[in-house]
Coordinates of C-alpha atoms in Angstrom, one line a residue:
M1 CA 109.3 73.5 97.3
R2 CA 111.2 73.1 93.8
A3 CA 110.5 75.3 91.2
E4 CA 109.3 72.8 88.9
R5 CA 106.8 71.9 91.5
R6 CA 105.7 75.6 92.2
A7 CA 105.3 76.4 88.3
P8 CA 101.9 74.2 88.3
A9 CA 100.3 76.1 90.9
H10 CA 101.2 79.4 89.6
I11 CA 99.8 78.8 86.4
A12 CA 96.7 77.5 87.6
A13 CA 96.3 80.8 90.0
F14 CA 96.5 82.5 86.5
L15 CA 94.2 80.4 84.2
L16 CA 91.4 79.7 86.8
P17 CA 90.2 83.4 87.3
T18 CA 90.8 84.3 83.9
A19 CA 88.9 81.4 82.7
L20 CA 86.1 81.8 85.2
L21 CA 85.6 85.5 84.3
L22 CA 85.7 84.8 80.8
A23 CA 82.7 82.4 81.8
V24 CA 80.8 85.2 83.5
Y25 CA 81.2 87.2 80.5
A26 CA 79.9 84.3 78.3
A27 CA 77.0 83.9 80.7
M28 CA 76.2 87.6 80.3
G29 CA 76.0 87.6 76.8
M30 CA 79.2 89.3 75.8
W31 CA 80.2 89.0 72.2
P32 CA 81.2 86.6 70.7
F33 CA 78.7 84.7 73.0
G34 CA 76.2 87.0 72.4
D35 CA 75.2 90.6 71.3
K36 CA 76.2 92.5 74.3
T37 CA 79.4 94.3 75.2
I38 CA 81.3 95.6 78.2
L39 CA 80.8 99.3 77.2
T40 CA 78.5 100.9 79.9
S41 CA 79.0 104.2 81.7
D42 CA 82.5 105.7 81.4
M43 CA 83.9 102.5 79.6
A44 CA 81.4 103.2 77.1
D45 CA 81.8 107.0 77.3
Q46 CA 85.5 107.2 77.7
Y47 CA 87.7 104.3 77.8
V48 CA 86.7 102.5 74.8
E49 CA 87.6 105.5 72.8
F50 CA 90.9 106.2 74.3
F51 CA 92.1 102.6 73.7
C52 CA 91.0 103.1 70.0
A53 CA 93.2 106.1 70.2
L54 CA 96.4 104.8 71.3
K55 CA 97.0 103.7 67.4
N56 CA 96.8 107.5 66.7
G57 CA 100.2 107.9 68.9
D58 CA 99.4 110.8 70.8
V59 CA 101.0 111.1 73.9
Y60 CA 101.5 114.7 75.2
F61 CA 99.4 116.5 72.6
S62 CA 96.4 115.9 70.6
W63 CA 94.6 117.7 68.1
S64 CA 91.8 115.5 68.9
K65 CA 91.0 116.7 72.3
A66 CA 88.7 119.7 72.4
L67 CA 90.4 122.1 69.6
G68 CA 93.8 120.8 70.4
S69 CA 95.3 120.3 74.0
S70 CA 97.3 118.6 76.3
Y71 CA 97.0 114.9 75.8
I72 CA 99.5 113.5 78.4
G73 CA 96.6 113.4 81.6
V74 CA 94.4 111.4 79.3
F75 CA 97.1 109.2 78.4
S76 CA 98.8 108.5 81.9
Y77 CA 95.5 108.5 83.8
Y78 CA 93.2 106.1 81.3
V79 CA 95.9 104.0 79.2
S80 CA 99.5 104.0 80.1
S81 CA 99.4 100.4 81.4
P82 CA 101.8 98.6 79.5
L83 CA 99.1 95.9 79.2
S84 CA 96.8 98.8 77.0
F85 CA 99.5 98.1 74.5
L86 CA 97.9 95.0 73.9
T87 CA 95.0 96.3 72.2
L88 CA 97.1 97.5 69.6
L89 CA 96.6 94.3 67.9
A90 CA 93.0 94.4 67.7
P91 CA 91.1 96.6 65.0
N92 CA 89.2 99.1 66.6
E93 CA 85.5 98.0 65.5
Y94 CA 86.5 95.1 67.8
M95 CA 87.8 97.1 70.5
P96 CA 84.8 96.2 72.6
A97 CA 86.1 92.2 72.9
A98 CA 89.5 93.4 73.3
L99 CA 88.7 95.2 76.5
M100 CA 86.7 92.1 77.8
L101 CA 89.7 89.8 77.2
L102 CA 91.8 92.5 78.6
C103 CA 89.7 92.3 82.0
C104 CA 90.2 88.2 82.0
L105 CA 94.0 88.7 81.2
K106 CA 94.1 91.4 84.5
S107 CA 92.2 88.9 86.6
G108 CA 94.7 86.3 85.7
L109 CA 97.4 88.0 86.6
I110 CA 95.9 89.6 89.9
G111 CA 95.8 85.9 91.1
L112 CA 99.4 85.1 89.9
A113 CA 100.5 88.1 91.5
F114 CA 98.9 86.8 95.0
S115 CA 100.0 83.3 94.2
F116 CA 103.7 84.6 94.2
F117 CA 103.0 86.4 97.5
Y118 CA 101.4 83.6 99.1
R119 CA 104.2 81.3 98.3
R120 CA 106.9 83.7 99.5
R121 CA 105.0 84.5 102.7
F122 CA 103.9 80.8 103.6
G123 CA 106.5 78.6 101.9
R124 CA 104.2 76.4 99.8
A125 CA 101.9 76.7 96.7
G126 CA 99.3 74.1 96.9
T127 CA 95.2 74.1 97.1
A128 CA 95.2 77.0 99.5
C129 CA 97.5 78.9 97.5
L130 CA 95.2 78.8 94.3
L131 CA 92.1 79.1 96.5
F132 CA 93.3 82.4 98.2
S133 CA 94.8 83.9 94.7
L134 CA 91.4 83.3 93.4
C135 CA 89.3 85.0 96.3
Y136 CA 91.7 87.9 95.6
A137 CA 91.4 88.1 91.7
L138 CA 87.7 87.4 91.6
S139 CA 86.7 89.8 94.5
S140 CA 83.7 92.0 93.8
Y141 CA 85.9 95.0 93.4
V142 CA 87.2 93.5 90.2
A143 CA 83.7 92.4 88.9
A144 CA 82.0 96.0 90.1
Y145 CA 85.4 98.1 89.1
S146 CA 86.2 96.3 85.9
L147 CA 84.6 99.2 83.9
C148 CA 87.7 101.2 85.0
I149 CA 90.0 98.7 83.4
M150 CA 93.3 100.9 84.3
W151 CA 92.5 100.4 88.2
L152 CA 92.8 96.5 87.7
D153 CA 96.7 96.8 87.9
G154 CA 96.9 98.2 91.1
L155 CA 95.8 94.9 92.0
I156 CA 98.1 93.1 90.2
W157 CA 101.1 95.5 91.3
L158 CA 100.3 95.7 95.2
P159 CA 101.1 91.7 96.2
L160 CA 104.3 92.5 94.0
I161 CA 105.5 95.5 95.9
L162 CA 104.7 94.1 99.4
L163 CA 106.9 91.1 98.4
A164 CA 109.5 93.7 97.5
L165 CA 108.8 95.6 100.9
D166 CA 109.4 92.5 102.5
R167 CA 112.9 92.0 100.9
T168 CA 113.8 95.5 101.9
I169 CA 112.9 94.7 105.4
E170 CA 114.8 91.6 105.4
R171 CA 117.9 94.0 104.4
R172 CA 118.4 92.4 101.1
G173 CA 118.2 95.7 98.7
A174 CA 115.5 98.0 97.9
G175 CA 116.3 97.5 94.1
Y176 CA 113.1 95.6 93.6
L177 CA 111.1 97.8 95.4
T178 CA 112.1 100.8 93.4
L179 CA 111.3 98.6 90.1
A180 CA 107.9 97.4 91.0
L181 CA 107.0 100.9 92.4
T182 CA 108.1 102.5 89.0
V183 CA 106.4 100.0 87.0
C184 CA 103.2 100.5 89.2
F185 CA 103.4 104.4 88.9
L186 CA 103.6 104.0 85.2
S187 CA 100.7 101.8 84.9
T188 CA 98.1 103.3 87.2
W189 CA 99.4 106.5 89.4
Y190 CA 96.0 106.9 90.7
I191 CA 95.9 104.0 92.4
S192 CA 99.5 103.8 93.1
Y193 CA 98.9 106.9 95.6
M194 CA 96.6 104.3 97.5
I195 CA 99.0 101.5 97.5
G196 CA 101.8 103.7 99.0
G197 CA 99.6 104.5 101.7
F198 CA 98.8 100.9 102.4
C199 CA 102.7 100.3 102.3
L200 CA 102.9 102.6 105.0
L201 CA 100.4 100.9 107.0
W202 CA 102.0 97.5 106.2
L203 CA 105.2 98.5 107.7
L204 CA 103.4 99.4 111.0
F205 CA 101.6 96.1 110.8
S206 CA 104.4 94.3 110.3
A207 CA 106.2 96.2 113.4
A208 CA 103.4 95.2 115.6
R209 CA 103.2 91.9 114.7
G210 CA 107.1 91.8 115.5
D211 CA 108.4 90.8 111.6
I212 CA 110.1 94.0 112.2
P213 CA 112.2 94.6 115.5
W214 CA 111.6 97.9 116.6
R215 CA 115.2 97.7 118.0
A216 CA 118.4 95.6 117.5
A217 CA 121.1 95.0 119.6
G218 CA 124.1 97.0 118.4
D219 CA 121.9 98.7 115.5
T220 CA 122.7 102.4 115.4
R221 CA 119.8 102.8 113.3
L222 CA 116.2 101.3 114.3
P223 CA 115.3 98.6 111.8
F224 CA 111.8 99.9 111.5
L225 CA 113.2 103.6 110.6
R226 CA 115.7 101.6 108.6
A227 CA 112.9 99.9 106.5
L228 CA 110.6 103.3 106.5
G229 CA 113.4 105.0 104.6
A230 CA 114.0 102.4 102.0
L231 CA 110.2 102.6 101.5
V232 CA 110.3 106.4 101.2
G233 CA 113.5 106.4 98.9
S234 CA 112.4 103.8 96.8
A235 CA 109.0 105.9 96.5
A236 CA 111.1 109.1 95.6
L237 CA 113.3 107.4 93.2
A238 CA 110.1 105.9 91.3
L239 CA 108.6 109.1 91.4
M240 CA 111.5 111.0 89.9
L241 CA 112.1 108.2 87.0
T242 CA 108.4 108.5 86.0
S243 CA 107.7 112.1 86.5
P244 CA 107.8 112.8 82.4
V245 CA 104.3 111.1 82.9
W246 CA 102.8 111.9 86.1
L247 CA 103.9 115.5 86.5
P248 CA 102.4 117.1 83.6
S249 CA 99.3 114.8 84.0
F250 CA 99.0 116.0 87.8
L251 CA 99.7 119.8 86.6
A252 CA 97.1 119.4 83.8
M253 CA 94.4 118.5 86.4
F254 CA 94.9 121.8 87.9
S255 CA 93.4 123.3 84.9
G256 CA 90.3 121.2 85.0
K257 CA 89.1 118.9 87.9
L258 CA 91.2 120.1 90.4
S259 CA 90.6 123.7 90.2
D260 CA 87.1 123.3 89.5
A261 CA 84.1 123.1 92.8
T262 CA 82.7 119.5 92.8
A263 CA 80.2 117.8 95.3
D264 CA 81.7 117.1 99.0
Y265 CA 81.2 115.0 101.4
P266 CA 77.8 115.6 102.9
S267 CA 78.6 114.3 106.4
L268 CA 80.9 113.0 108.6
V269 CA 79.7 109.5 108.2
N270 CA 79.5 107.8 104.8
L271 CA 77.8 104.5 105.5
D272 CA 74.9 103.1 107.7
F273 CA 74.6 99.5 108.7
S274 CA 73.6 98.2 105.2
F275 CA 77.3 98.3 105.0
F276 CA 77.6 94.7 106.7
R277 CA 75.5 93.0 103.9
Q278 CA 79.0 93.4 101.5
F279 CA 80.3 90.8 103.6
L280 CA 77.7 88.6 101.6
P281 CA 78.0 87.4 98.1
G282 CA 75.7 88.5 95.3
Q283 CA 75.6 92.2 96.5
Y284 CA 75.2 95.0 93.9
S285 CA 74.4 98.3 95.3
S286 CA 75.5 100.7 92.3
I287 CA 78.4 102.3 91.2
T288 CA 77.5 105.9 91.3
S289 CA 78.3 108.1 94.5
A290 CA 75.7 106.4 96.7
A291 CA 77.2 102.7 96.2
L292 CA 78.5 100.8 98.8
P293 CA 82.0 99.3 99.1
Y294 CA 83.0 96.1 97.0
F295 CA 85.3 94.1 98.8
F296 CA 83.5 90.6 99.1
S297 CA 86.2 87.9 98.4
G298 CA 84.4 84.5 99.2
T299 CA 82.6 83.4 102.0
V300 CA 85.6 80.9 102.7
V301 CA 87.6 84.3 103.3
M302 CA 85.2 85.7 105.7
L303 CA 85.0 82.9 107.8
L304 CA 88.6 82.1 107.9
A305 CA 89.0 85.7 108.6
A306 CA 86.8 85.8 111.5
A307 CA 88.4 82.2 112.8
F308 CA 91.8 83.8 112.9
F309 CA 91.3 86.2 115.7
F310 CA 90.2 83.1 117.9
L311 CA 93.0 80.8 117.1
R312 CA 95.5 80.5 120.2
A313 CA 98.1 79.0 118.3
V314 CA 98.6 82.2 116.7
P315 CA 100.4 84.9 118.8
L316 CA 97.9 87.8 120.4
K317 CA 100.0 90.6 118.9
K318 CA 99.5 89.3 115.3
R319 CA 95.8 88.8 116.2
L320 CA 95.9 92.2 117.3
A321 CA 97.8 93.6 114.4
S322 CA 95.5 92.4 111.7
A323 CA 92.5 93.5 113.7
A324 CA 94.0 97.0 113.7
L325 CA 94.9 96.8 110.1
I326 CA 91.0 96.0 109.0
A327 CA 89.8 98.0 111.5
L328 CA 91.5 101.0 109.9
L329 CA 90.6 100.4 106.1
T330 CA 86.8 100.0 107.7
A331 CA 86.9 103.1 109.4
S332 CA 88.2 104.9 106.4
M333 CA 84.9 104.2 104.6
W334 CA 82.9 104.9 107.3
L335 CA 84.5 108.2 108.3
S336 CA 84.5 111.0 105.5
P337 CA 88.0 112.7 106.5
L338 CA 89.7 109.2 106.4
D339 CA 87.8 108.6 102.9
R340 CA 89.1 111.8 101.7
V341 CA 92.8 111.1 102.4
W342 CA 92.5 108.0 100.5
H343 CA 91.1 109.6 97.4
L344 CA 93.9 112.3 97.0
F345 CA 91.7 115.0 99.2
K346 CA 89.2 114.9 96.5
Y347 CA 85.6 113.8 96.8
P348 CA 85.3 110.7 94.1
N349 CA 82.7 111.1 91.6
W350 CA 81.1 107.7 91.1
F351 CA 82.6 104.5 92.0
P352 CA 83.4 105.5 95.6
F353 CA 85.7 103.4 97.9
R354 CA 88.3 102.9 95.3
Y355 CA 90.8 101.9 97.7
A356 CA 88.3 98.7 98.9
F357 CA 90.6 96.2 97.0
L358 CA 92.8 96.8 99.9
L359 CA 90.5 95.5 102.6
S360 CA 90.0 92.7 100.1
F361 CA 93.5 92.1 100.2
A362 CA 93.9 92.7 104.2
L363 CA 90.9 89.9 104.5
V364 CA 92.3 87.2 102.2
Y365 CA 95.8 87.4 103.8
T366 CA 94.4 86.9 107.0
A367 CA 92.1 84.3 105.9
A368 CA 95.2 82.6 104.5
E369 CA 97.3 83.0 107.6
G370 CA 94.4 81.4 110.0
A371 CA 94.1 78.8 107.4
Q372 CA 97.9 77.6 107.9
H373 CA 96.5 76.6 111.2
I374 CA 93.2 75.0 109.9
F375 CA 94.0 73.7 106.6
P376 CA 96.2 70.8 107.8
R377 CA 93.3 69.6 109.8
L378 CA 90.9 69.1 107.0
P379 CA 90.6 65.8 105.0
R380 CA 92.5 65.9 101.7
L381 CA 89.3 65.5 99.6
L382 CA 87.6 68.6 101.3
R383 CA 90.1 70.9 99.8
P384 CA 89.6 70.3 96.3
A385 CA 85.9 70.6 96.8
L386 CA 86.1 73.8 98.9
L387 CA 88.3 75.2 96.1
A388 CA 85.6 74.1 93.7
L389 CA 82.4 75.5 95.7
T390 CA 84.5 78.9 96.2
A391 CA 84.7 79.1 92.6
A392 CA 81.5 79.0 92.1
E393 CA 80.5 81.1 94.4
L394 CA 82.7 84.0 93.1
A395 CA 81.7 83.3 89.6
L396 CA 78.0 83.7 90.5
N397 CA 79.0 86.6 92.5
G398 CA 80.6 88.3 89.7
F399 CA 77.6 87.4 87.4
V400 CA 75.1 88.9 89.8
I401 CA 77.2 92.1 90.2
L402 CA 77.4 92.5 86.2
R403 CA 73.7 92.0 85.8
G404 CA 73.1 94.5 88.3
V405 CA 75.4 97.0 86.2
D406 CA 73.4 95.9 83.1
S407 CA 70.2 96.4 84.9
Q408 CA 70.8 99.9 85.9
F409 CA 72.9 101.4 82.9
H410 CA 72.5 98.7 80.1
Y411 CA 75.6 97.1 78.4
E412 CA 75.7 98.3 74.4
S413 CA 75.5 96.0 71.8
F414 CA 78.5 94.8 69.8
S415 CA 76.4 95.1 66.6
A416 CA 75.2 98.6 67.3
Y417 CA 78.9 99.5 68.1
R418 CA 80.4 97.8 64.9
A419 CA 78.0 99.4 62.9
Y420 CA 78.8 103.0 64.1
Y421 CA 82.1 102.4 63.9
S422 CA 82.6 100.9 60.4
A423 CA 80.0 103.8 59.2
N424 CA 81.8 106.7 60.8
E425 CA 85.3 105.6 59.5
T426 CA 83.8 105.7 56.2
L427 CA 82.8 109.3 56.6
V428 CA 85.8 110.5 58.2
D429 CA 87.8 109.0 55.5
A430 CA 86.1 110.5 53.0
A431 CA 86.6 113.9 54.9
R432 CA 90.3 113.6 54.9
R433 CA 89.7 112.6 50.9
D434 CA 87.9 115.8 50.6
S435 CA 90.0 118.0 52.5
G436 CA 92.8 117.3 49.8
G437 CA 95.2 116.5 52.8
A438 CA 95.5 119.8 54.4
F439 CA 94.6 120.5 58.0
C440 CA 90.9 120.3 58.8
R441 CA 88.6 120.1 61.6
I442 CA 85.5 117.7 61.6
G443 CA 82.5 117.5 63.7
A444 CA 79.9 114.9 64.0
T445 CA 76.2 115.8 64.4
S446 CA 75.5 112.3 65.7
D447 CA 78.0 110.7 68.3
R448 CA 77.6 107.7 70.6
G449 CA 79.5 109.2 73.1
F450 CA 81.9 112.3 73.8
N451 CA 85.4 111.2 72.2
S452 CA 84.9 110.4 68.9
P453 CA 87.5 112.6 67.8
L454 CA 89.9 110.4 69.6
S455 CA 88.8 107.2 68.3
F456 CA 88.7 107.9 64.9
G457 CA 91.9 110.2 65.2
Y458 CA 90.6 113.5 63.5
P459 CA 90.8 117.1 64.9
G460 CA 87.5 117.8 66.5
I461 CA 85.9 119.4 69.7
T462 CA 84.0 117.0 71.2
H463 CA 85.7 115.7 74.5
Y464 CA 84.7 114.2 77.8
S465 CA 87.6 113.2 80.5
S466 CA 88.3 113.9 84.2
V467 CA 91.6 115.8 82.6
Y468 CA 89.5 118.5 80.9
D469 CA 90.7 122.0 80.5
K470 CA 88.0 124.7 81.9
D471 CA 89.1 127.5 80.1
V472 CA 88.8 125.6 76.8
N473 CA 85.5 124.2 77.7
A474 CA 84.2 127.8 78.9
A475 CA 85.5 129.4 75.6
L476 CA 83.9 126.9 73.4
K477 CA 80.6 127.4 75.8
S478 CA 80.7 131.3 75.1
L479 CA 80.8 130.3 71.4
G480 CA 77.7 128.5 71.6
F481 CA 78.9 124.7 71.8
A482 CA 76.9 122.4 74.1
Q483 CA 79.1 122.4 77.2
S484 CA 78.3 120.9 80.8
W485 CA 80.2 119.9 83.4
M486 CA 83.5 118.1 82.3
W487 CA 82.3 117.4 78.7
T488 CA 82.1 119.4 75.6
A489 CA 80.4 118.7 72.0
Y490 CA 80.1 119.9 68.5
Y491 CA 76.5 120.3 69.1
G492 CA 75.5 123.9 68.8
S493 CA 77.6 124.8 65.9
T494 CA 76.6 127.3 63.5
P495 CA 78.1 128.2 60.0
A496 CA 79.8 131.1 61.6
T497 CA 81.7 128.9 64.3
D498 CA 82.3 126.5 61.3
A499 CA 84.2 128.8 59.7
L500 CA 86.5 129.8 62.2

């Protein structure tokens, strides 16, 4: 297919999920379509403040984080994605709207990335390409975990990394793979770990399918081992290139979350048979640690993925390989030892099954492969009708999930956020004028979250993130400041501690 014929399909794969997710937000009454925002849970207490803090220019150290401490962990874990810097264009009092639009942009880029992958795998970019790109871009995972906006970058990079891995398998060099892994590590190093694990599975999957011969005549190095070596070498090089960001971040977590005792898996099995309802649309269970996995990507995907295993035109070894990949990802959700591996050997605090997008991808890919044998038999008019029905279903599915989040945790009002931000910005400016330009700390006696010092850029005590320093928190608690779990706050201060 010529480039000029592919371009409209790729553009549509970007625009359709972007527009549909924006329509879902509009139906939810998000500003400017209403007074709600996407601020709830961690998005309200942490992320919006970290994005506001980008304008302060802090990367390795910040006086606004708990007395003044290492900031690289917060920066790299939450906002180091190149896409985050688009929010610099938005005034901080409008940051909730900027983050909503950033979610829409990332959904569109997820669809665009999958369309590139689909076209390369199947050699076409028509209605089917648009259909499956949409299914991946508007999966239940995107709707439910868009609150953790930094994780969405992993969904963008996964198809592109697998494309680069395919080039490596074909012995066309590992440069693209190294580049893709490097940008992925910079964008979201936590999710990159999960993508790296999936890449290893993809190599095994490709070998089991016959895409990589285990042996080649006259070849002293086995093709599979050559591909594995290229993947490991590219990952190692990408890790070295990005080490100024992820290494101090990882080490910083050992001073807090990774060294503190946290909840552990209660049993060997994570799930019961309620898991199977997640194959259906409109399923919101929660975002707490009791939540079920979010991987639904459209009824058409579930039906075609199931049909794939009964297609005699598909070689048995390919069907068995796909079954093994899906079964392993599913078993990882059921069995806590496997689930632990995917979560960096640490029990996740809320937002469980953070790698569920990998199962979404595997299901969408399996459905797309099955569609190559089924779609040509469908009447031409039925294909756009199926696309329209799937678009409506995914939009409604996203709406139900977002409404579930709203019912459980409640989205914050835009007018309340803007009034808070404007009022506190005025107070911070006044405090800075009173200090005469000298260094001073500021403490807020009324906050909407636990990161206002970062948001407004003043030296403060209040802070909450996964990248905290337990020694600093313990010291503040001993002085009488409010401190619990991962957060510390100015509340509890006295004239004596204010004078320190």
